[in-house]
GROMACS .gro file of C-alpha atoms in nm:
model
  445
    1UNK     CA    1   8.141   5.078  -4.597
    2UNK     CA    2   8.058   4.880  -4.925
    3UNK     CA    3   7.703   4.875  -5.040
    4UNK     CA    4   7.521   4.555  -5.108
    5UNK     CA    5   7.500   4.469  -5.473
    6UNK     CA    6   7.172   4.587  -5.629
    7UNK     CA    7   6.904   4.312  -5.699
    8UNK     CA    8   6.912   4.207  -6.054
    9UNK     CA    9   6.623   4.324  -6.244
   10UNK     CA   10   6.403   4.048  -6.426
   11UNK     CA   11   6.478   4.039  -6.792
   12UNK     CA   12   6.226   3.990  -7.076
   13UNK     CA   13   6.301   3.622  -7.086
   14UNK     CA   14   6.233   3.574  -6.711
   15UNK     CA   15   5.907   3.771  -6.771
   16UNK     CA   16   5.820   3.545  -7.056
   17UNK     CA   17   5.892   3.236  -6.855
   18UNK     CA   18   5.664   3.356  -6.570
   19UNK     CA   19   5.382   3.454  -6.821
   20UNK     CA   20   5.407   3.120  -7.011
   21UNK     CA   21   5.418   2.914  -6.692
   22UNK     CA   22   5.100   3.068  -6.570
   23UNK     CA   23   4.920   3.169  -6.878
   24UNK     CA   24   4.943   2.837  -7.081
   25UNK     CA   25   4.760   2.619  -6.811
   26UNK     CA   26   4.526   2.918  -6.739
   27UNK     CA   27   4.449   2.921  -7.110
   28UNK     CA   28   4.340   2.560  -7.107
   29UNK     CA   29   4.131   2.629  -6.797
   30UNK     CA   30   3.959   2.940  -6.936
   31UNK     CA   31   3.894   2.800  -7.282
   32UNK     CA   32   3.718   2.513  -7.116
   33UNK     CA   33   3.466   2.755  -6.961
   34UNK     CA   34   3.322   2.899  -7.290
   35UNK     CA   35   3.351   2.539  -7.435
   36UNK     CA   36   3.077   2.432  -7.187
   37UNK     CA   37   2.843   2.688  -7.352
   38UNK     CA   38   2.969   2.609  -7.693
   39UNK     CA   39   2.919   2.237  -7.637
   40UNK     CA   40   2.551   2.318  -7.526
   41UNK     CA   41   2.507   2.538  -7.822
   42UNK     CA   42   2.634   2.270  -8.074
   43UNK     CA   43   2.411   1.997  -7.922
   44UNK     CA   44   2.093   2.214  -7.871
   45UNK     CA   45   2.161   2.391  -8.219
   46UNK     CA   46   2.071   2.071  -8.387
   47UNK     CA   47   1.751   2.029  -8.209
   48UNK     CA   48   1.604   2.350  -8.385
   49UNK     CA   49   1.641   2.730  -8.429
   50UNK     CA   50   1.375   2.794  -8.154
   51UNK     CA   51   1.574   2.581  -7.905
   52UNK     CA   52   1.888   2.752  -7.996
   53UNK     CA   53   1.724   3.105  -7.969
   54UNK     CA   54   1.597   2.993  -7.619
   55UNK     CA   55   1.941   2.864  -7.508
   56UNK     CA   56   2.077   3.209  -7.637
   57UNK     CA   57   1.853   3.407  -7.395
   58UNK     CA   58   1.882   3.168  -7.097
   59UNK     CA   59   2.256   3.159  -7.137
   60UNK     CA   60   2.280   3.540  -7.132
   61UNK     CA   61   2.090   3.553  -6.815
   62UNK     CA   62   2.293   3.266  -6.649
   63UNK     CA   63   2.622   3.424  -6.754
   64UNK     CA   64   2.513   3.754  -6.603
   65UNK     CA   65   2.407   3.581  -6.276
   66UNK     CA   66   2.746   3.428  -6.254
   67UNK     CA   67   2.972   3.682  -6.410
   68UNK     CA   68   2.863   3.960  -6.174
   69UNK     CA   69   3.036   3.755  -5.911
   70UNK     CA   70   3.356   3.697  -6.099
   71UNK     CA   71   3.538   3.918  -5.830
   72UNK     CA   72   3.542   3.611  -5.629
   73UNK     CA   73   3.813   3.493  -5.859
   74UNK     CA   74   3.978   3.813  -5.952
   75UNK     CA   75   3.989   3.984  -5.610
   76UNK     CA   76   4.087   3.665  -5.439
   77UNK     CA   77   4.371   3.621  -5.683
   78UNK     CA   78   4.514   3.968  -5.626
   79UNK     CA   79   4.473   3.952  -5.254
   80UNK     CA   80   4.620   3.594  -5.222
   81UNK     CA   81   4.912   3.689  -5.463
   82UNK     CA   82   5.007   3.981  -5.255
   83UNK     CA   83   5.029   3.771  -4.939
   84UNK     CA   84   5.233   3.526  -5.136
   85UNK     CA   85   5.473   3.790  -5.234
   86UNK     CA   86   5.498   3.902  -4.882
   87UNK     CA   87   5.582   3.543  -4.768
   88UNK     CA   88   5.266   3.477  -4.551
   89UNK     CA   89   5.094   3.163  -4.705
   90UNK     CA   90   4.869   3.105  -4.399
   91UNK     CA   91   4.709   3.446  -4.429
   92UNK     CA   92   4.692   3.398  -4.811
   93UNK     CA   93   4.483   3.084  -4.779
   94UNK     CA   94   4.267   3.221  -4.492
   95UNK     CA   95   4.169   3.507  -4.735
   96UNK     CA   96   4.088   3.247  -4.994
   97UNK     CA   97   3.851   3.055  -4.739
   98UNK     CA   98   3.665   3.377  -4.673
   99UNK     CA   99   3.600   3.407  -5.048
  100UNK     CA  100   3.469   3.051  -5.072
  101UNK     CA  101   3.231   3.095  -4.783
  102UNK     CA  102   3.123   3.424  -4.953
  103UNK     CA  103   3.061   3.231  -5.279
  104UNK     CA  104   2.832   2.980  -5.101
  105UNK     CA  105   2.619   3.257  -4.948
  106UNK     CA  106   2.585   3.455  -5.274
  107UNK     CA  107   2.504   3.132  -5.465
  108UNK     CA  108   2.223   3.041  -5.236
  109UNK     CA  109   2.075   3.396  -5.272
  110UNK     CA  110   2.099   3.384  -5.657
  111UNK     CA  111   1.905   3.056  -5.665
  112UNK     CA  112   1.636   3.188  -5.431
  113UNK     CA  113   1.569   3.498  -5.643
  114UNK     CA  114   1.614   3.334  -5.981
  115UNK     CA  115   1.394   3.005  -5.961
  116UNK     CA  116   1.058   3.189  -5.904
  117UNK     CA  117   1.130   3.477  -6.147
  118UNK     CA  118   1.265   3.270  -6.447
  119UNK     CA  119   0.962   3.328  -6.667
  120UNK     CA  120   0.957   3.695  -6.621
  121UNK     CA  121   1.338   3.729  -6.679
  122UNK     CA  122   1.291   3.554  -7.019
  123UNK     CA  123   0.998   3.791  -7.111
  124UNK     CA  124   1.223   4.082  -7.034
  125UNK     CA  125   1.454   3.977  -7.330
  126UNK     CA  126   1.169   3.980  -7.569
  127UNK     CA  127   1.182   3.617  -7.652
  128UNK     CA  128   0.945   3.494  -7.921
  129UNK     CA  129   0.663   3.249  -7.834
  130UNK     CA  130   0.848   2.961  -7.992
  131UNK     CA  131   1.173   3.043  -7.798
  132UNK     CA  132   1.049   3.142  -7.450
  133UNK     CA  133   0.947   2.795  -7.318
  134UNK     CA  134   1.285   2.649  -7.406
  135UNK     CA  135   1.464   2.955  -7.247
  136UNK     CA  136   1.259   2.914  -6.916
  137UNK     CA  137   1.317   2.540  -6.905
  138UNK     CA  138   1.704   2.574  -6.941
  139UNK     CA  139   1.716   2.872  -6.703
  140UNK     CA  140   1.515   2.703  -6.419
  141UNK     CA  141   1.741   2.377  -6.421
  142UNK     CA  142   2.082   2.554  -6.478
  143UNK     CA  143   2.035   2.800  -6.190
  144UNK     CA  144   2.060   2.514  -5.948
  145UNK     CA  145   2.437   2.487  -6.046
  146UNK     CA  146   2.509   2.853  -5.973
  147UNK     CA  147   2.635   2.782  -5.605
  148UNK     CA  148   2.886   2.526  -5.747
  149UNK     CA  149   2.993   2.779  -6.017
  150UNK     CA  150   3.069   3.040  -5.764
  151UNK     CA  151   3.263   2.807  -5.542
  152UNK     CA  152   3.463   2.721  -5.860
  153UNK     CA  153   3.535   3.091  -5.906
  154UNK     CA  154   3.647   3.154  -5.558
  155UNK     CA  155   3.869   2.834  -5.535
  156UNK     CA  156   4.018   2.899  -5.865
  157UNK     CA  157   4.121   3.252  -5.739
  158UNK     CA  158   4.287   3.097  -5.442
  159UNK     CA  159   4.498   2.867  -5.657
  160UNK     CA  160   4.591   3.146  -5.916
  161UNK     CA  161   4.711   3.357  -5.632
  162UNK     CA  162   4.920   3.076  -5.508
  163UNK     CA  163   5.076   3.084  -5.859
  164UNK     CA  164   4.904   2.734  -5.946
  165UNK     CA  165   4.714   2.746  -6.275
  166UNK     CA  166   4.780   2.383  -6.355
  167UNK     CA  167   4.521   2.235  -6.103
  168UNK     CA  168   4.247   2.451  -6.260
  169UNK     CA  169   4.352   2.332  -6.593
  170UNK     CA  170   4.306   1.966  -6.486
  171UNK     CA  171   3.967   2.023  -6.320
  172UNK     CA  172   3.844   2.228  -6.621
  173UNK     CA  173   3.946   1.953  -6.871
  174UNK     CA  174   3.773   1.684  -6.669
  175UNK     CA  175   3.473   1.907  -6.626
  176UNK     CA  176   3.449   1.972  -7.005
  177UNK     CA  177   3.472   1.613  -7.089
  178UNK     CA  178   3.204   1.519  -6.836
  179UNK     CA  179   2.971   1.804  -6.943
  180UNK     CA  180   3.000   1.695  -7.311
  181UNK     CA  181   2.916   1.325  -7.233
  182UNK     CA  182   2.633   1.410  -7.003
  183UNK     CA  183   2.493   1.650  -7.244
  184UNK     CA  184   2.499   1.412  -7.540
  185UNK     CA  185   2.370   1.133  -7.328
  186UNK     CA  186   2.085   1.334  -7.160
  187UNK     CA  187   1.972   1.521  -7.479
  188UNK     CA  188   1.984   1.239  -7.735
  189UNK     CA  189   2.021   0.923  -7.527
  190UNK     CA  190   1.764   0.992  -7.271
  191UNK     CA  191   1.566   1.221  -7.503
  192UNK     CA  192   1.536   1.499  -7.252
  193UNK     CA  193   1.597   1.784  -7.529
  194UNK     CA  194   1.704   2.101  -7.404
  195UNK     CA  195   1.641   2.002  -7.034
  196UNK     CA  196   1.903   1.732  -7.066
  197UNK     CA  197   2.168   1.989  -7.186
  198UNK     CA  198   2.099   2.197  -6.860
  199UNK     CA  199   2.100   1.895  -6.626
  200UNK     CA  200   2.426   1.763  -6.779
  201UNK     CA  201   2.597   2.112  -6.718
  202UNK     CA  202   2.479   2.143  -6.353
  203UNK     CA  203   2.602   1.786  -6.271
  204UNK     CA  204   2.939   1.862  -6.433
  205UNK     CA  205   2.969   2.195  -6.240
  206UNK     CA  206   2.895   2.030  -5.900
  207UNK     CA  207   3.173   1.777  -5.978
  208UNK     CA  208   3.415   2.043  -6.044
  209UNK     CA  209   3.335   2.240  -5.720
  210UNK     CA  210   3.376   1.926  -5.508
  211UNK     CA  211   3.721   1.871  -5.650
  212UNK     CA  212   3.820   2.235  -5.601
  213UNK     CA  213   3.707   2.223  -5.236
  214UNK     CA  214   3.908   1.907  -5.168
  215UNK     CA  215   4.225   2.082  -5.321
  216UNK     CA  216   4.179   2.410  -5.111
  217UNK     CA  217   4.083   2.236  -4.792
  218UNK     CA  218   4.390   2.027  -4.813
  219UNK     CA  219   4.613   2.319  -4.852
  220UNK     CA  220   4.438   2.508  -4.562
  221UNK     CA  221   4.509   2.219  -4.343
  222UNK     CA  222   4.874   2.197  -4.453
  223UNK     CA  223   4.941   2.560  -4.363
  224UNK     CA  224   4.721   2.580  -4.054
  225UNK     CA  225   4.466   2.809  -4.204
  226UNK     CA  226   4.127   2.793  -4.034
  227UNK     CA  227   3.820   2.647  -4.223
  228UNK     CA  228   3.566   2.820  -4.014
  229UNK     CA  229   3.354   3.100  -4.159
  230UNK     CA  230   3.482   3.433  -4.026
  231UNK     CA  231   3.218   3.705  -4.033
  232UNK     CA  232   3.490   3.987  -4.057
  233UNK     CA  233   3.675   3.811  -4.319
  234UNK     CA  234   3.378   3.741  -4.536
  235UNK     CA  235   3.257   4.098  -4.497
  236UNK     CA  236   3.609   4.232  -4.596
  237UNK     CA  237   3.608   4.004  -4.900
  238UNK     CA  238   3.264   4.128  -4.994
  239UNK     CA  239   3.377   4.500  -4.956
  240UNK     CA  240   3.695   4.442  -5.165
  241UNK     CA  241   3.485   4.285  -5.440
  242UNK     CA  242   3.234   4.590  -5.456
  243UNK     CA  243   3.420   4.790  -5.714
  244UNK     CA  244   3.487   4.477  -5.938
  245UNK     CA  245   3.112   4.401  -5.890
  246UNK     CA  246   3.032   4.750  -6.022
  247UNK     CA  247   3.281   4.698  -6.314
  248UNK     CA  248   3.133   4.360  -6.403
  249UNK     CA  249   2.771   4.460  -6.368
  250UNK     CA  250   2.855   4.743  -6.624
  251UNK     CA  251   3.013   4.486  -6.863
  252UNK     CA  252   2.735   4.240  -6.834
  253UNK     CA  253   2.471   4.522  -6.892
  254UNK     CA  254   2.646   4.592  -7.226
  255UNK     CA  255   2.619   4.225  -7.314
  256UNK     CA  256   2.267   4.198  -7.199
  257UNK     CA  257   2.172   4.524  -7.406
  258UNK     CA  258   2.340   4.353  -7.702
  259UNK     CA  259   2.160   4.025  -7.666
  260UNK     CA  260   1.822   4.219  -7.621
  261UNK     CA  261   1.874   4.413  -7.940
  262UNK     CA  262   1.967   4.088  -8.115
  263UNK     CA  263   1.646   3.922  -8.003
  264UNK     CA  264   1.439   4.199  -8.139
  265UNK     CA  265   1.605   4.172  -8.476
  266UNK     CA  266   1.445   3.823  -8.514
  267UNK     CA  267   1.509   3.461  -8.437
  268UNK     CA  268   1.777   3.412  -8.698
  269UNK     CA  269   1.969   3.716  -8.553
  270UNK     CA  270   1.949   3.603  -8.193
  271UNK     CA  271   2.060   3.263  -8.295
  272UNK     CA  272   2.351   3.378  -8.496
  273UNK     CA  273   2.433   3.632  -8.205
  274UNK     CA  274   2.442   3.339  -7.968
  275UNK     CA  275   2.701   3.151  -8.194
  276UNK     CA  276   2.906   3.465  -8.232
  277UNK     CA  277   2.897   3.549  -7.859
  278UNK     CA  278   3.002   3.197  -7.782
  279UNK     CA  279   3.301   3.256  -8.010
  280UNK     CA  280   3.374   3.587  -7.874
  281UNK     CA  281   3.373   3.450  -7.530
  282UNK     CA  282   3.621   3.178  -7.636
  283UNK     CA  283   3.848   3.444  -7.781
  284UNK     CA  284   3.807   3.667  -7.465
  285UNK     CA  285   3.902   3.387  -7.229
  286UNK     CA  286   4.199   3.299  -7.442
  287UNK     CA  287   4.332   3.642  -7.414
  288UNK     CA  288   4.227   3.659  -7.045
  289UNK     CA  289   4.480   3.372  -6.990
  290UNK     CA  290   4.765   3.631  -7.011
  291UNK     CA  291   4.554   3.870  -6.796
  292UNK     CA  292   4.531   3.590  -6.524
  293UNK     CA  293   4.901   3.557  -6.534
  294UNK     CA  294   4.920   3.923  -6.501
  295UNK     CA  295   4.689   3.926  -6.183
  296UNK     CA  296   4.907   3.670  -6.014
  297UNK     CA  297   5.251   3.813  -6.126
  298UNK     CA  298   5.156   4.181  -6.057
  299UNK     CA  299   5.015   4.093  -5.722
  300UNK     CA  300   5.317   3.901  -5.623
  301UNK     CA  301   5.559   4.172  -5.736
  302UNK     CA  302   5.375   4.441  -5.552
  303UNK     CA  303   5.341   4.227  -5.237
  304UNK     CA  304   5.717   4.185  -5.248
  305UNK     CA  305   5.766   4.559  -5.287
  306UNK     CA  306   5.904   4.537  -5.647
  307UNK     CA  307   5.751   4.832  -5.827
  308UNK     CA  308   5.983   4.817  -6.112
  309UNK     CA  309   5.919   4.447  -6.154
  310UNK     CA  310   5.560   4.496  -6.189
  311UNK     CA  311   5.611   4.782  -6.441
  312UNK     CA  312   5.822   4.569  -6.660
  313UNK     CA  313   5.577   4.262  -6.646
  314UNK     CA  314   5.292   4.492  -6.736
  315UNK     CA  315   5.483   4.621  -7.046
  316UNK     CA  316   5.580   4.278  -7.166
  317UNK     CA  317   5.227   4.123  -7.113
  318UNK     CA  318   5.076   4.408  -7.316
  319UNK     CA  319   5.309   4.301  -7.597
  320UNK     CA  320   5.187   3.947  -7.564
  321UNK     CA  321   4.828   4.054  -7.571
  322UNK     CA  322   4.869   4.252  -7.903
  323UNK     CA  323   5.043   3.961  -8.072
  324UNK     CA  324   4.786   3.697  -7.964
  325UNK     CA  325   4.509   3.923  -8.055
  326UNK     CA  326   4.651   3.957  -8.418
  327UNK     CA  327   4.685   3.582  -8.438
  328UNK     CA  328   4.330   3.515  -8.316
  329UNK     CA  329   4.173   3.764  -8.551
  330UNK     CA  330   4.347   3.598  -8.850
  331UNK     CA  331   4.215   3.260  -8.734
  332UNK     CA  332   3.870   3.376  -8.724
  333UNK     CA  333   3.881   3.514  -9.064
  334UNK     CA  334   4.025   3.207  -9.210
  335UNK     CA  335   3.807   2.956  -9.034
  336UNK     CA  336   3.474   3.142  -9.020
  337UNK     CA  337   3.304   2.952  -9.304
  338UNK     CA  338   3.392   2.631  -9.169
  339UNK     CA  339   3.306   2.726  -8.806
  340UNK     CA  340   2.926   2.807  -8.856
  341UNK     CA  341   2.812   2.459  -8.986
  342UNK     CA  342   2.927   2.320  -8.637
  343UNK     CA  343   2.640   2.508  -8.468
  344UNK     CA  344   2.364   2.550  -8.712
  345UNK     CA  345   2.234   2.412  -9.050
  346UNK     CA  346   2.001   2.717  -9.095
  347UNK     CA  347   2.116   2.922  -9.407
  348UNK     CA  348   1.949   3.230  -9.267
  349UNK     CA  349   2.149   3.208  -8.948
  350UNK     CA  350   2.474   3.162  -9.139
  351UNK     CA  351   2.407   3.442  -9.379
  352UNK     CA  352   2.364   3.681  -9.077
  353UNK     CA  353   2.653   3.553  -8.877
  354UNK     CA  354   2.936   3.566  -9.154
  355UNK     CA  355   2.984   3.941  -9.182
  356UNK     CA  356   2.945   4.000  -8.811
  357UNK     CA  357   3.234   3.755  -8.759
  358UNK     CA  358   3.470   3.982  -8.975
  359UNK     CA  359   3.400   4.254  -8.722
  360UNK     CA  360   3.495   4.022  -8.444
  361UNK     CA  361   3.802   3.931  -8.610
  362UNK     CA  362   3.929   4.282  -8.663
  363UNK     CA  363   3.875   4.377  -8.301
  364UNK     CA  364   4.096   4.111  -8.157
  365UNK     CA  365   4.415   4.325  -8.128
  366UNK     CA  366   4.219   4.593  -7.940
  367UNK     CA  367   4.075   4.298  -7.713
  368UNK     CA  368   4.431   4.186  -7.645
  369UNK     CA  369   4.523   4.527  -7.502
  370UNK     CA  370   4.192   4.558  -7.298
  371UNK     CA  371   4.219   4.215  -7.133
  372UNK     CA  372   4.582   4.246  -7.043
  373UNK     CA  373   4.552   4.586  -6.878
  374UNK     CA  374   4.232   4.483  -6.716
  375UNK     CA  375   4.425   4.207  -6.560
  376UNK     CA  376   4.715   4.412  -6.444
  377UNK     CA  377   4.491   4.669  -6.274
  378UNK     CA  378   4.301   4.386  -6.104
  379UNK     CA  379   4.621   4.226  -5.988
  380UNK     CA  380   4.728   4.582  -5.834
  381UNK     CA  381   4.398   4.586  -5.650
  382UNK     CA  382   4.299   4.902  -5.857
  383UNK     CA  383   3.927   4.821  -5.861
  384UNK     CA  384   3.783   5.170  -5.804
  385UNK     CA  385   3.926   5.289  -6.136
  386UNK     CA  386   3.815   4.989  -6.312
  387UNK     CA  387   3.463   5.044  -6.191
  388UNK     CA  388   3.455   5.418  -6.308
  389UNK     CA  389   3.614   5.334  -6.638
  390UNK     CA  390   3.343   5.061  -6.712
  391UNK     CA  391   3.064   5.287  -6.614
  392UNK     CA  392   3.199   5.536  -6.870
  393UNK     CA  393   3.200   5.268  -7.130
  394UNK     CA  394   2.850   5.173  -7.064
  395UNK     CA  395   2.739   5.534  -7.089
  396UNK     CA  396   2.909   5.547  -7.442
  397UNK     CA  397   2.788   5.216  -7.570
  398UNK     CA  398   2.420   5.224  -7.472
  399UNK     CA  399   2.288   5.510  -7.688
  400UNK     CA  400   2.493   5.397  -7.991
  401UNK     CA  401   2.365   5.028  -7.956
  402UNK     CA  402   2.009   5.140  -7.915
  403UNK     CA  403   2.026   5.331  -8.241
  404UNK     CA  404   2.098   5.007  -8.441
  405UNK     CA  405   1.747   4.870  -8.484
  406UNK     CA  406   1.608   5.235  -8.505
  407UNK     CA  407   1.833   5.312  -8.797
  408UNK     CA  408   1.758   4.952  -8.961
  409UNK     CA  409   2.096   4.824  -8.878
  410UNK     CA  410   2.157   4.432  -8.840
  411UNK     CA  411   2.378   4.215  -8.647
  412UNK     CA  412   2.689   4.339  -8.815
  413UNK     CA  413   2.610   4.689  -8.700
  414UNK     CA  414   2.549   4.565  -8.360
  415UNK     CA  415   2.890   4.396  -8.345
  416UNK     CA  416   3.044   4.722  -8.466
  417UNK     CA  417   2.913   4.892  -8.157
  418UNK     CA  418   3.076   4.603  -7.959
  419UNK     CA  419   3.403   4.717  -8.120
  420UNK     CA  420   3.339   5.072  -8.029
  421UNK     CA  421   3.288   4.964  -7.657
  422UNK     CA  422   3.622   4.769  -7.650
  423UNK     CA  423   3.794   5.079  -7.802
  424UNK     CA  424   3.672   5.303  -7.524
  425UNK     CA  425   3.786   5.041  -7.266
  426UNK     CA  426   4.123   5.030  -7.429
  427UNK     CA  427   4.162   5.414  -7.405
  428UNK     CA  428   4.065   5.442  -7.035
  429UNK     CA  429   4.286   5.142  -6.934
  430UNK     CA  430   4.589   5.265  -7.129
  431UNK     CA  431   4.567   5.610  -6.962
  432UNK     CA  432   4.573   5.454  -6.610
  433UNK     CA  433   4.850   5.217  -6.683
  434UNK     CA  434   5.057   5.501  -6.832
  435UNK     CA  435   5.001   5.716  -6.517
  436UNK     CA  436   5.152   5.461  -6.281
  437UNK     CA  437   4.904   5.542  -6.007
  438UNK     CA  438   4.797   5.175  -5.987
  439UNK     CA  439   5.141   5.081  -5.842
  440UNK     CA  440   5.088   5.033  -5.462
  441UNK     CA  441   5.329   4.810  -5.283
  442UNK     CA  442   5.298   4.589  -4.983
  443UNK     CA  443   5.096   4.278  -4.845
  444UNK     CA  444   4.766   4.479  -4.875
  445UNK     CA  445   4.677   4.777  -5.084
   0.00000   0.00000   0.00000
């Protein structure tokens, strides 16, 4: 009796083609997200330092409110990709619809909590008397767009899991263009100031959510997936996202602690921190493009029962992450002097930001490894480990960061602690990837 020929293992070139096909459009879509904030920063920055400081505080709160629910995209991507690998498209889209309904419920809850408490949230960040009114105004308006933002997260996860990163790219580009035009028109044309920037972003976000819903609903009808909310499915989606919620809350706590410390260093420091954080987010999302490809590819391989393919893809993506991190770091060093005038004309802000940008540049190869392994473990559904690893990172980062103002350190010292944080993350993720315990095959984990 002759044996069937062994299935040919995917080679480096095949992995490269898969990574590029998913990561390049994902890069464009992800870059558009921080570009929303960078556009707001550039436009508001020229209104004055107090307005920019206010935007920095409000943006940190908004990013926290939305980013804690990023599991709507990440968990959905992994679950849908596994179903795709197993060949069950109807079940894949049904899981995605559960995620979208969950997004709407969570968005409504966030608005109900954030609107009445906006001034108190701003006060918690230690905003100056000059910056606080601007922060409160921006926060109260922008929070109205959170339900749309969460729908965008969930719908994007569905499409990524279906191995489609091109549609999110098209929607993100259109949204970015609309956001820029609306911000400029409302801030300067309508003379609404920082409120105009907030309204422009809310309108753009709602438009993006409407487009995503149209695409996903059309796919659901095509494959016969139910559009009705299913309590059990929504509850299962929420439960699957709990470990990633813990992981994300820990990360957001780190960023909020950093912003709170920067705010207490002075208005020039928080303004510089806002500019650097915008750039850091842009670089992070650029690296995360490969991680997004990793979520979709790893989930598909594991769903199809191909453990070795998942291992090989992981190894190749880490190599990509290191190389891209080196390139991004070099670009930051080369362009940092030309970058800052785009966001501020205040010499004090520039002087504070320049040395901190060097620290950001040096940390990029570490970030490359972190984001890739993070994406791989998310694609494998290894959320519990990610949660514990991030809690450990938070425990290491917090006391070191709190020492920065006590010891008289400035913004550069603060960003050095951010590099320490990324190094701890790299070590914990590398140990897990090396162990192989994340590899569990099948349509569900």
